[in-house]
Amino acid sequence: MIVGLTGGIGSGKSTVAQLLAAQGAVIVDTDAVAREVVEPPSAVLDAIRYEFGDTVIGADGKLDRKAVAAIVFADPRKRELLEGLTHPAIRARTLELINAATPGKVIVAIVPLLFESGFDRLCDTTVAVVAGEEQRLARAAERDQAPREAVAARMHAQLSDDEFERLAAYIVRNDGDRAHLERQVDALWQKLSASSQ
């Protein structure tokens, strides 16, 4: 069973994935895959350099993710261009990892752009993690050591919680304490386990 796990920046997708992993789920994190597909030498990295220039390449020859983010979250057309360059490789590698998983396992793919990329159509079900905008802003700014304005720009480029709630089969609300989150994930795991039988 393939579960697409999504949610906005700072919603707590990684925490929910860790809790599901503790229950026995296999986790495939497309953020990790996205970093992998641009590790030099990489045709994807070469294409990004060609389109965006040397300013997005660090002194070590690797992609400067902050430099790219500053460009693409300020210009929707540049973001679409980047997604066009990276998404096919990310999707292909993600599917490789899913196909390599032990048969019969619940596989949770963390996909921030689950619905926007159409990856939800490859999943058996979908889960969205939602939380209040101020909570998400504070969490992401602290985690990424980023200015709140930069985080807010990324947030506003993503689906709203209302859209996640409309599109996802299951909703996890990460707006309480850890125990509250764990109870929701336990209940979710029971449903996913029953569905995967």
PDB file of N, CA, C and O in Angstrom, residues 24-83:
ATOM      1  N   GLY A  24       5.957   0.767  11.839  1.00  0.00           N
ATOM      2  CA  GLY A  24       6.328  -0.247  10.857  1.00  0.00           C
ATOM      3  C   GLY A  24       6.244   0.193   9.410  1.00  0.00           C
ATOM      4  O   GLY A  24       6.510  -0.606   8.500  1.00  0.00           O
ATOM      5  N   ALA A  25       5.898   1.448   9.163  1.00  0.00           N
ATOM      6  CA  ALA A  25       5.832   1.932   7.782  1.00  0.00           C
ATOM      7  C   ALA A  25       7.228   2.101   7.204  1.00  0.00           C
ATOM      8  O   ALA A  25       8.183   2.380   7.919  1.00  0.00           O
ATOM      9  N   VAL A  26       7.320   1.928   5.885  1.00  0.00           N
ATOM     10  CA  VAL A  26       8.549   2.230   5.148  1.00  0.00           C
ATOM     11  C   VAL A  26       8.406   3.664   4.649  1.00  0.00           C
ATOM     12  O   VAL A  26       7.401   4.005   4.021  1.00  0.00           O
ATOM     13  N   ILE A  27       9.400   4.507   4.945  1.00  0.00           N
ATOM     14  CA  ILE A  27       9.311   5.928   4.576  1.00  0.00           C
ATOM     15  C   ILE A  27      10.189   6.207   3.360  1.00  0.00           C
ATOM     16  O   ILE A  27      11.363   5.820   3.326  1.00  0.00           O
ATOM     17  N   VAL A  28       9.602   6.873   2.380  1.00  0.00           N
ATOM     18  CA  VAL A  28      10.356   7.377   1.230  1.00  0.00           C
ATOM     19  C   VAL A  28      10.163   8.892   1.229  1.00  0.00           C
ATOM     20  O   VAL A  28       9.043   9.374   1.064  1.00  0.00           O
ATOM     21  N   ASP A  29      11.247   9.637   1.458  1.00  0.00           N
ATOM     22  CA  ASP A  29      11.179  11.091   1.605  1.00  0.00           C
ATOM     23  C   ASP A  29      11.638  11.762   0.314  1.00  0.00           C
ATOM     24  O   ASP A  29      12.813  11.699  -0.045  1.00  0.00           O
ATOM     25  N   THR A  30      10.711  12.397  -0.398  1.00  0.00           N
ATOM     26  CA  THR A  30      11.085  12.994  -1.674  1.00  0.00           C
ATOM     27  C   THR A  30      11.990  14.214  -1.508  1.00  0.00           C
ATOM     28  O   THR A  30      12.679  14.583  -2.461  1.00  0.00           O
ATOM     29  N   ASP A  31      12.036  14.838  -0.322  1.00  0.00           N
ATOM     30  CA  ASP A  31      13.013  15.909  -0.103  1.00  0.00           C
ATOM     31  C   ASP A  31      14.431  15.336  -0.145  1.00  0.00           C
ATOM     32  O   ASP A  31      15.344  15.935  -0.722  1.00  0.00           O
ATOM     33  N   ALA A  32      14.602  14.151   0.456  1.00  0.00           N
ATOM     34  CA  ALA A  32      15.907  13.481   0.408  1.00  0.00           C
ATOM     35  C   ALA A  32      16.232  13.072  -1.025  1.00  0.00           C
ATOM     36  O   ALA A  32      17.374  13.209  -1.481  1.00  0.00           O
ATOM     37  N   VAL A  33      15.226  12.574  -1.746  1.00  0.00           N
ATOM     38  CA  VAL A  33      15.417  12.195  -3.152  1.00  0.00           C
ATOM     39  C   VAL A  33      15.787  13.419  -3.984  1.00  0.00           C
ATOM     40  O   VAL A  33      16.671  13.364  -4.844  1.00  0.00           O
ATOM     41  N   ALA A  34      15.129  14.556  -3.705  1.00  0.00           N
ATOM     42  CA  ALA A  34      15.415  15.790  -4.446  1.00  0.00           C
ATOM     43  C   ALA A  34      16.869  16.214  -4.256  1.00  0.00           C
ATOM     44  O   ALA A  34      17.509  16.716  -5.196  1.00  0.00           O
ATOM     45  N   ARG A  35      17.407  16.009  -3.054  1.00  0.00           N
ATOM     46  CA  ARG A  35      18.821  16.326  -2.818  1.00  0.00           C
ATOM     47  C   ARG A  35      19.718  15.334  -3.552  1.00  0.00           C
ATOM     48  O   ARG A  35      20.758  15.706  -4.095  1.00  0.00           O
ATOM     49  N   GLU A  36      19.300  14.065  -3.568  1.00  0.00           N
ATOM     50  CA  GLU A  36      20.095  13.016  -4.207  1.00  0.00           C
ATOM     51  C   GLU A  36      20.238  13.251  -5.716  1.00  0.00           C
ATOM     52  O   GLU A  36      21.331  13.105  -6.275  1.00  0.00           O
ATOM     53  N   VAL A  37      19.149  13.628  -6.383  1.00  0.00           N
ATOM     54  CA  VAL A  37      19.191  13.726  -7.852  1.00  0.00           C
ATOM     55  C   VAL A  37      19.994  14.919  -8.362  1.00  0.00           C
ATOM     56  O   VAL A  37      20.306  14.978  -9.557  1.00  0.00           O
ATOM     57  N   VAL A  38      20.354  15.855  -7.464  1.00  0.00           N
ATOM     58  CA  VAL A  38      21.192  16.984  -7.892  1.00  0.00           C
ATOM     59  C   VAL A  38      22.629  16.883  -7.370  1.00  0.00           C
ATOM     60  O   VAL A  38      23.434  17.800  -7.560  1.00  0.00           O
ATOM     61  N   GLU A  39      22.963  15.750  -6.729  1.00  0.00           N
ATOM     62  CA  GLU A  39      24.344  15.553  -6.272  1.00  0.00           C
ATOM     63  C   GLU A  39      25.248  15.382  -7.495  1.00  0.00           C
ATOM     64  O   GLU A  39      24.976  14.562  -8.359  1.00  0.00           O
ATOM     65  N   PRO A  40      26.330  16.153  -7.570  1.00  0.00           N
ATOM     66  CA  PRO A  40      27.202  16.017  -8.739  1.00  0.00           C
ATOM     67  C   PRO A  40      27.923  14.661  -8.743  1.00  0.00           C
ATOM     68  O   PRO A  40      28.211  14.150  -7.655  1.00  0.00           O
ATOM     69  N   PRO A  41      28.192  14.105  -9.907  1.00  0.00           N
ATOM     70  CA  PRO A  41      27.772  14.577 -11.229  1.00  0.00           C
ATOM     71  C   PRO A  41      26.290  14.249 -11.463  1.00  0.00           C
ATOM     72  O   PRO A  41      25.829  13.166 -11.102  1.00  0.00           O
ATOM     73  N   SER A  42      25.568  15.188 -12.055  1.00  0.00           N
ATOM     74  CA  SER A  42      24.130  15.026 -12.222  1.00  0.00           C
ATOM     75  C   SER A  42      23.645  15.808 -13.442  1.00  0.00           C
ATOM     76  O   SER A  42      23.914  17.008 -13.552  1.00  0.00           O
ATOM     77  N   ALA A  43      22.933  15.118 -14.314  1.00  0.00           N
ATOM     78  CA  ALA A  43      22.353  15.785 -15.487  1.00  0.00           C
ATOM     79  C   ALA A  43      21.327  16.830 -15.042  1.00  0.00           C
ATOM     80  O   ALA A  43      21.180  17.881 -15.670  1.00  0.00           O
ATOM     81  N   VAL A  44      20.623  16.552 -13.925  1.00  0.00           N
ATOM     82  CA  VAL A  44      19.632  17.505 -13.410  1.00  0.00           C
ATOM     83  C   VAL A  44      20.342  18.773 -12.938  1.00  0.00           C
ATOM     84  O   VAL A  44      19.918  19.892 -13.245  1.00  0.00           O
ATOM     85  N   LEU A  45      21.442  18.615 -12.219  1.00  0.00           N
ATOM     86  CA  LEU A  45      22.216  19.766 -11.750  1.00  0.00           C
ATOM     87  C   LEU A  45      22.750  20.577 -12.934  1.00  0.00           C
ATOM     88  O   LEU A  45      22.692  21.812 -12.924  1.00  0.00           O
ATOM     89  N   ASP A  46      23.219  19.877 -13.961  1.00  0.00           N
ATOM     90  CA  ASP A  46      23.725  20.569 -15.157  1.00  0.00           C
ATOM     91  C   ASP A  46      22.613  21.398 -15.806  1.00  0.00           C
ATOM     92  O   ASP A  46      22.850  22.526 -16.248  1.00  0.00           O
ATOM     93  N   ALA A  47      21.411  20.847 -15.853  1.00  0.00           N
ATOM     94  CA  ALA A  47      20.280  21.558 -16.461  1.00  0.00           C
ATOM     95  C   ALA A  47      19.899  22.787 -15.632  1.00  0.00           C
ATOM     96  O   ALA A  47      19.589  23.853 -16.179  1.00  0.00           O
ATOM     97  N   ILE A  48      19.941  22.644 -14.299  1.00  0.00           N
ATOM     98  CA  ILE A  48      19.640  23.783 -13.420  1.00  0.00           C
ATOM     99  C   ILE A  48      20.686  24.879 -13.617  1.00  0.00           C
ATOM    100  O   ILE A  48      20.352  26.058 -13.727  1.00  0.00           O
ATOM    101  N   ARG A  49      21.937  24.491 -13.683  1.00  0.00           N
ATOM    102  CA  ARG A  49      23.015  25.475 -13.885  1.00  0.00           C
ATOM    103  C   ARG A  49      22.828  26.200 -15.221  1.00  0.00           C
ATOM    104  O   ARG A  49      22.997  27.418 -15.310  1.00  0.00           O
ATOM    105  N   TYR A  50      22.459  25.452 -16.254  1.00  0.00           N
ATOM    106  CA  TYR A  50      22.256  26.048 -17.583  1.00  0.00           C
ATOM    107  C   TYR A  50      21.130  27.082 -17.544  1.00  0.00           C
ATOM    108  O   TYR A  50      21.255  28.166 -18.118  1.00  0.00           O
ATOM    109  N   GLU A  51      20.031  26.757 -16.857  1.00  0.00           N
ATOM    110  CA  GLU A  51      18.860  27.643 -16.840  1.00  0.00           C
ATOM    111  C   GLU A  51      18.991  28.809 -15.855  1.00  0.00           C
ATOM    112  O   GLU A  51      18.507  29.901 -16.114  1.00  0.00           O
ATOM    113  N   PHE A  52      19.656  28.571 -14.720  1.00  0.00           N
ATOM    114  CA  PHE A  52      19.685  29.577 -13.654  1.00  0.00           C
ATOM    115  C   PHE A  52      21.038  30.261 -13.484  1.00  0.00           C
ATOM    116  O   PHE A  52      21.134  31.256 -12.769  1.00  0.00           O
ATOM    117  N   GLY A  53      22.069  29.709 -14.088  1.00  0.00           N
ATOM    118  CA  GLY A  53      23.389  30.329 -14.011  1.00  0.00           C
ATOM    119  C   GLY A  53      24.230  29.826 -12.853  1.00  0.00           C
ATOM    120  O   GLY A  53      23.766  29.063 -12.000  1.00  0.00           O
ATOM    121  N   ASP A  54      25.484  30.282 -12.833  1.00  0.00           N
ATOM    122  CA  ASP A  54      26.450  29.805 -11.837  1.00  0.00           C
ATOM    123  C   ASP A  54      26.154  30.297 -10.429  1.00  0.00           C
ATOM    124  O   ASP A  54      26.701  29.763  -9.463  1.00  0.00           O
ATOM    125  N   THR A  55      25.281  31.305 -10.280  1.00  0.00           N
ATOM    126  CA  THR A  55      25.003  31.837  -8.935  1.00  0.00           C
ATOM    127  C   THR A  55      24.280  30.818  -8.053  1.00  0.00           C
ATOM    128  O   THR A  55      24.252  30.990  -6.834  1.00  0.00           O
ATOM    129  N   VAL A  56      23.693  29.783  -8.649  1.00  0.00           N
ATOM    130  CA  VAL A  56      22.991  28.772  -7.842  1.00  0.00           C
ATOM    131  C   VAL A  56      23.886  27.562  -7.532  1.00  0.00           C
ATOM    132  O   VAL A  56      23.429  26.576  -6.966  1.00  0.00           O
ATOM    133  N   ILE A  57      25.162  27.654  -7.916  1.00  0.00           N
ATOM    134  CA  ILE A  57      26.115  26.584  -7.643  1.00  0.00           C
ATOM    135  C   ILE A  57      27.114  27.090  -6.606  1.00  0.00           C
ATOM    136  O   ILE A  57      27.730  28.148  -6.773  1.00  0.00           O
ATOM    137  N   GLY A  58      27.271  26.341  -5.528  1.00  0.00           N
ATOM    138  CA  GLY A  58      28.191  26.727  -4.464  1.00  0.00           C
ATOM    139  C   GLY A  58      29.643  26.509  -4.860  1.00  0.00           C
ATOM    140  O   GLY A  58      29.948  25.899  -5.892  1.00  0.00           O
ATOM    141  N   ALA A  59      30.548  26.967  -3.999  1.00  0.00           N
ATOM    142  CA  ALA A  59      31.995  26.815  -4.250  1.00  0.00           C
ATOM    143  C   ALA A  59      32.403  25.341  -4.311  1.00  0.00           C
ATOM    144  O   ALA A  59      33.397  24.992  -4.951  1.00  0.00           O
ATOM    145  N   ASP A  60      31.600  24.478  -3.654  1.00  0.00           N
ATOM    146  CA  ASP A  60      31.894  23.038  -3.651  1.00  0.00           C
ATOM    147  C   ASP A  60      31.344  22.324  -4.889  1.00  0.00           C
ATOM    148  O   ASP A  60      31.463  21.105  -5.011  1.00  0.00           O
ATOM    149  N   GLY A  61      30.718  23.087  -5.811  1.00  0.00           N
ATOM    150  CA  GLY A  61      30.173  22.484  -7.018  1.00  0.00           C
ATOM    151  C   GLY A  61      28.773  21.911  -6.847  1.00  0.00           C
ATOM    152  O   GLY A  61      28.189  21.363  -7.788  1.00  0.00           O
ATOM    153  N   LYS A  62      28.223  22.060  -5.633  1.00  0.00           N
ATOM    154  CA  LYS A  62      26.882  21.534  -5.358  1.00  0.00           C
ATOM    155  C   LYS A  62      25.835  22.629  -5.486  1.00  0.00           C
ATOM    156  O   LYS A  62      26.165  23.822  -5.476  1.00  0.00           O
ATOM    157  N   LEU A  63      24.587  22.213  -5.585  1.00  0.00           N
ATOM    158  CA  LEU A  63      23.495  23.164  -5.693  1.00  0.00           C
ATOM    159  C   LEU A  63      23.376  23.978  -4.405  1.00  0.00           C
ATOM    160  O   LEU A  63      23.371  23.427  -3.302  1.00  0.00           O
ATOM    161  N   ASP A  64      23.295  25.283  -4.552  1.00  0.00           N
ATOM    162  CA  ASP A  64      23.061  26.177  -3.416  1.00  0.00           C
ATOM    163  C   ASP A  64      21.545  26.306  -3.274  1.00  0.00           C
ATOM    164  O   ASP A  64      20.902  27.108  -3.951  1.00  0.00           O
ATOM    165  N   ARG A  65      20.980  25.489  -2.400  1.00  0.00           N
ATOM    166  CA  ARG A  65      19.512  25.392  -2.292  1.00  0.00           C
ATOM    167  C   ARG A  65      18.881  26.719  -1.850  1.00  0.00           C
ATOM    168  O   ARG A  65      17.787  27.066  -2.288  1.00  0.00           O
ATOM    169  N   LYS A  66      19.577  27.465  -0.980  1.00  0.00           N
ATOM    170  CA  LYS A  66      19.023  28.749  -0.526  1.00  0.00           C
ATOM    171  C   LYS A  66      18.983  29.757  -1.671  1.00  0.00           C
ATOM    172  O   LYS A  66      18.039  30.530  -1.800  1.00  0.00           O
ATOM    173  N   ALA A  67      20.014  29.745  -2.508  1.00  0.00           N
ATOM    174  CA  ALA A  67      20.053  30.660  -3.654  1.00  0.00           C
ATOM    175  C   ALA A  67      18.919  30.336  -4.629  1.00  0.00           C
ATOM    176  O   ALA A  67      18.259  31.244  -5.146  1.00  0.00           O
ATOM    177  N   VAL A  68      18.707  29.048  -4.864  1.00  0.00           N
ATOM    178  CA  VAL A  68      17.618  28.637  -5.764  1.00  0.00           C
ATOM    179  C   VAL A  68      16.267  29.032  -5.166  1.00  0.00           C
ATOM    180  O   VAL A  68      15.401  29.573  -5.864  1.00  0.00           O
ATOM    181  N   ALA A  69      16.090  28.767  -3.874  1.00  0.00           N
ATOM    182  CA  ALA A  69      14.813  29.082  -3.210  1.00  0.00           C
ATOM    183  C   ALA A  69      14.508  30.572  -3.308  1.00  0.00           C
ATOM    184  O   ALA A  69      13.362  30.965  -3.566  1.00  0.00           O
ATOM    185  N   ALA A  70      15.532  31.415  -3.121  1.00  0.00           N
ATOM    186  CA  ALA A  70      15.313  32.862  -3.195  1.00  0.00           C
ATOM    187  C   ALA A  70      14.797  33.273  -4.574  1.00  0.00           C
ATOM    188  O   ALA A  70      13.966  34.171  -4.691  1.00  0.00           O
ATOM    189  N   ILE A  71      15.267  32.588  -5.604  1.00  0.00           N
ATOM    190  CA  ILE A  71      14.828  32.900  -6.972  1.00  0.00           C
ATOM    191  C   ILE A  71      13.423  32.371  -7.235  1.00  0.00           C
ATOM    192  O   ILE A  71      12.536  33.111  -7.678  1.00  0.00           O
ATOM    193  N   VAL A  72      13.197  31.085  -6.948  1.00  0.00           N
ATOM    194  CA  VAL A  72      11.951  30.456  -7.388  1.00  0.00           C
ATOM    195  C   VAL A  72      10.734  30.847  -6.560  1.00  0.00           C
ATOM    196  O   VAL A  72       9.613  30.833  -7.076  1.00  0.00           O
ATOM    197  N   PHE A  73      10.938  31.201  -5.286  1.00  0.00           N
ATOM    198  CA  PHE A  73       9.777  31.589  -4.490  1.00  0.00           C
ATOM    199  C   PHE A  73       9.417  33.060  -4.696  1.00  0.00           C
ATOM    200  O   PHE A  73       8.388  33.521  -4.218  1.00  0.00           O
ATOM    201  N   ALA A  74      10.247  33.777  -5.456  1.00  0.00           N
ATOM    202  CA  ALA A  74       9.926  35.162  -5.816  1.00  0.00           C
ATOM    203  C   ALA A  74       9.307  35.250  -7.213  1.00  0.00           C
ATOM    204  O   ALA A  74       8.775  36.282  -7.586  1.00  0.00           O
ATOM    205  N   ASP A  75       9.378  34.142  -7.973  1.00  0.00           N
ATOM    206  CA  ASP A  75       8.912  34.168  -9.367  1.00  0.00           C
ATOM    207  C   ASP A  75       8.265  32.833  -9.722  1.00  0.00           C
ATOM    208  O   ASP A  75       8.969  31.839  -9.922  1.00  0.00           O
ATOM    209  N   PRO A  76       6.932  32.803  -9.811  1.00  0.00           N
ATOM    210  CA  PRO A  76       6.235  31.540 -10.101  1.00  0.00           C
ATOM    211  C   PRO A  76       6.691  30.867 -11.397  1.00  0.00           C
ATOM    212  O   PRO A  76       6.741  29.638 -11.475  1.00  0.00           O
ATOM    213  N   ARG A  77       7.082  31.659 -12.402  1.00  0.00           N
ATOM    214  CA  ARG A  77       7.537  31.052 -13.666  1.00  0.00           C
ATOM    215  C   ARG A  77       8.855  30.318 -13.473  1.00  0.00           C
ATOM    216  O   ARG A  77       9.072  29.246 -14.058  1.00  0.00           O
ATOM    217  N   LYS A  78       9.733  30.894 -12.642  1.00  0.00           N
ATOM    218  CA  LYS A  78      11.016  30.226 -12.364  1.00  0.00           C
ATOM    219  C   LYS A  78      10.781  28.951 -11.555  1.00  0.00           C
ATOM    220  O   LYS A  78      11.489  27.952 -11.730  1.00  0.00           O
ATOM    221  N   ARG A  79       9.795  29.007 -10.656  1.00  0.00           N
ATOM    222  CA  ARG A  79       9.482  27.814  -9.869  1.00  0.00           C
ATOM    223  C   ARG A  79       8.991  26.695 -10.783  1.00  0.00           C
ATOM    224  O   ARG A  79       9.390  25.532 -10.644  1.00  0.00           O
ATOM    225  N   GLU A  80       8.129  27.032 -11.724  1.00  0.00           N
ATOM    226  CA  GLU A  80       7.639  26.030 -12.684  1.00  0.00           C
ATOM    227  C   GLU A  80       8.782  25.462 -13.513  1.00  0.00           C
ATOM    228  O   GLU A  80       8.821  24.259 -13.786  1.00  0.00           O
ATOM    229  N   LEU A  81       9.708  26.317 -13.897  1.00  0.00           N
ATOM    230  CA  LEU A  81      10.874  25.863 -14.670  1.00  0.00           C
ATOM    231  C   LEU A  81      11.693  24.870 -13.858  1.00  0.00           C
ATOM    232  O   LEU A  81      12.054  23.789 -14.353  1.00  0.00           O
ATOM    233  N   LEU A  82      11.967  25.212 -12.594  1.00  0.00           N
ATOM    234  CA  LEU A  82      12.743  24.312 -11.730  1.00  0.00           C
ATOM    235  C   LEU A  82      12.025  22.980 -11.553  1.00  0.00           C
ATOM    236  O   LEU A  82      12.640  21.908 -11.635  1.00  0.00           O
ATOM    237  N   GLU A  83      10.711  23.041 -11.300  1.00  0.00           N
ATOM    238  CA  GLU A  83       9.945  21.813 -11.123  1.00  0.00           C
ATOM    239  C   GLU A  83       9.982  20.956 -12.381  1.00  0.00           C
ATOM    240  O   GLU A  83      10.078  19.728 -12.311  1.00  0.00           O
TER     241      GLU A  83
END
